[in-house]
Short mmCIF file of C-alpha atoms in Angstrom, two decimals:
data_model
loop_
_atom_site.label_atom_id
_atom_site.label_comp_id
_atom_site.label_asym_id
_atom_site.label_seq_id
_atom_site.Cartn_x
_atom_site.Cartn_y
_atom_site.Cartn_z
CA MET I 1 -122.67 19.44 -23.34
CA GLY I 2 -123.54 20.08 -26.52
CA PHE I 3 -126.94 20.73 -27.62
CA THR I 4 -128.67 18.36 -29.78
CA THR I 5 -131.26 18.69 -31.97
CA TYR I 6 -134.04 17.78 -30.45
CA ASP I 7 -132.98 20.15 -27.04
CA SER I 8 -133.16 23.21 -29.82
CA LEU I 9 -136.61 21.63 -31.06
CA ARG I 10 -138.41 21.67 -27.40
CA ASN I 11 -136.97 25.17 -26.61
CA THR I 12 -138.84 26.79 -30.11
CA ILE I 13 -142.36 24.53 -29.52
CA LYS I 14 -142.26 26.45 -25.83
CA LEU I 15 -141.63 29.68 -27.47
CA GLY I 16 -144.62 29.21 -28.73
CA LEU I 17 -144.53 26.74 -32.05
CA PRO I 18 -148.03 25.33 -32.38
CA VAL I 19 -147.43 20.86 -31.94
CA ILE I 20 -151.02 18.28 -32.88
CA ARG I 21 -150.70 15.55 -31.01
CA PHE I 22 -150.67 11.69 -33.04
CA GLY I 23 -150.21 8.97 -30.34
CA ASN I 24 -147.12 9.00 -28.17
CA SER I 25 -145.78 11.42 -31.31
CA LYS I 26 -146.04 14.66 -32.06
CA ARG I 27 -146.29 16.64 -35.52
CA ILE I 28 -145.02 19.83 -36.83
CA SER I 29 -146.98 21.28 -39.52
CA LYS I 30 -144.92 22.87 -42.31
CA THR I 31 -147.26 25.55 -42.77
CA ALA I 32 -147.07 26.32 -38.84
CA ILE I 33 -143.56 25.94 -39.40
CA ASP I 34 -143.23 28.55 -42.04
CA GLU I 35 -145.40 30.93 -40.31
CA PHE I 36 -143.76 30.71 -36.97
CA MET I 37 -140.58 31.08 -38.70
CA LYS I 38 -142.07 34.80 -40.65
CA SER I 39 -143.02 36.05 -37.06
CA HIS I 40 -139.67 35.03 -35.50
CA THR I 41 -137.51 36.36 -38.55
CA VAL I 42 -135.49 39.23 -37.55
CA THR I 43 -132.82 41.68 -39.81
CA VAL I 44 -129.05 41.46 -38.19
CA HIS I 45 -126.85 44.58 -40.14
CA PRO I 46 -123.71 43.90 -39.58
CA HIS I 47 -121.18 45.65 -38.54
CA LYS I 48 -119.44 47.62 -40.61
CA GLU I 49 -114.90 47.42 -39.53
CA VAL I 50 -113.58 50.57 -40.90
CA VAL I 51 -109.91 49.57 -41.66
CA LYS I 52 -107.36 53.05 -42.78
CA ASN I 53 -104.62 51.56 -44.62
CA ASP I 54 -102.58 54.74 -44.59
#
């Protein structure tokens, strides 16, 4: 079974993304998304691969 966009969104909300309930729907402000992304951003350094060409 694959993941859907809704599954990803639901998991992100569980991690703390703020949601505004508006009637029967949920809304997320752009500011909330930007702040959430800033606070959950990590820097990944790729492993350097050394190749010997003897």
